[in-house]
């Protein structure tokens, strides 16, 4: 089955760089691209008009947690009022024994919502960096049903994080759990690598640099080499982690991971914000950016999430200039890869006080080609003959950008995930006219909403101070829920 996309601005890959063809065309047959660039005159079976649209390679989102749920709200609310449980500690450090995993139906609902939400907002390949828990078969079914391309496996660690009754964060060693977790992850990859029509692939997830012991990180890297899969860990993500690694190893998280052989071209680091280049740690020794560049590791930068926490890379441009491979992810909601392009671009300008950095070219490359390095793929992140037919049609005529001469600049300047009209993965149309084709969107949303409400309702039962969600993240204005209005009458 040959399908021709014609009439739009086509971002084709010429072997070294993206280039933009006005009134270009893309031909794909089954799951592969046959032609990308100028006009195509051969016979085709189906046509798809891209008039007024940008035809772009699907974005590779380096940071998706498919258990992403109510926790995101506690994590990122812009007025949250608890400094010490910043970042993921806000929901990942409960009173010991008080937090119970969500029911499997809730996990099933949320992971379908995450995949659908990511797809609709321009992600065609999701790097699952932790959150695959519970029912493995259902996870594979969710990948299969939604049609997204995923790299992942269950995350593991051998140091759990808890809060005591006085609100003090502590780490508790559980070596057996770490060993078993790695074993499970290897078993998952052996069973499911290549499942869902080849769209589900393996990647080993050592949860966080400071929640995994050095032996566990080394064992993870050894297993990844043996399996031929990439590795991911969160590192340089917050100051607590930075200081703990400093205390334990007298090195920065980046230097530590480099010294134990964890960093190479098959390694992805979530965030890597707190490095020797960042002003907050005030750490004057070494050069983490040089280390990252020399090892060839990829940084999975999540611009908007970090901006909401008043943090950013120092800086996107300085990392690029140092030769670091920077890719882009969303982490939390909104998983909007189009908006992330603008956040990456603008934050680079602000951080460096220089409007000539954070160029549209560089942020677009970061969302497409950069991830191919740690994935070891040359058939993703590009529209070229032989590449996978992972394609976005983005409506650039309706951007709030006025008239444009360059659709990539217009996209970075004014686009959002809501402008994504059509999403094709492996040659299959999954989103058309901004709506899901294969799954019942309303049902997915309703179930995920219910699962999230239940999560919020349980928060006081595992919080050290018993605080409810409204106390942790105060509403903008006093809220008048329906139940209260009825009582007042
Ligand atoms: Zn994360």
GROMACS .gro file of C-alpha atoms in nm, residues 95-96 163-168 170 463-466:
model
   13
   95UNK     CA    1   0.552   0.746   5.494
   96UNK     CA    2   0.694   0.395   5.489
  163UNK     CA    3   0.964   1.060   5.468
  164UNK     CA    4   0.950   1.008   5.845
  165UNK     CA    5   0.672   1.144   6.065
  166UNK     CA    6   0.867   1.470   6.113
  167UNK     CA    7   0.890   1.524   5.737
  168UNK     CA    8   1.255   1.418   5.707
  170UNK     CA    9   1.558   0.930   5.420
  463UNK     CA   10   0.187   1.221   5.342
  464UNK     CA   11   0.399   1.272   5.655
  465UNK     CA   12   0.182   1.570   5.755
  466UNK     CA   13  -0.149   1.432   5.630
   0.00000   0.00000   0.00000
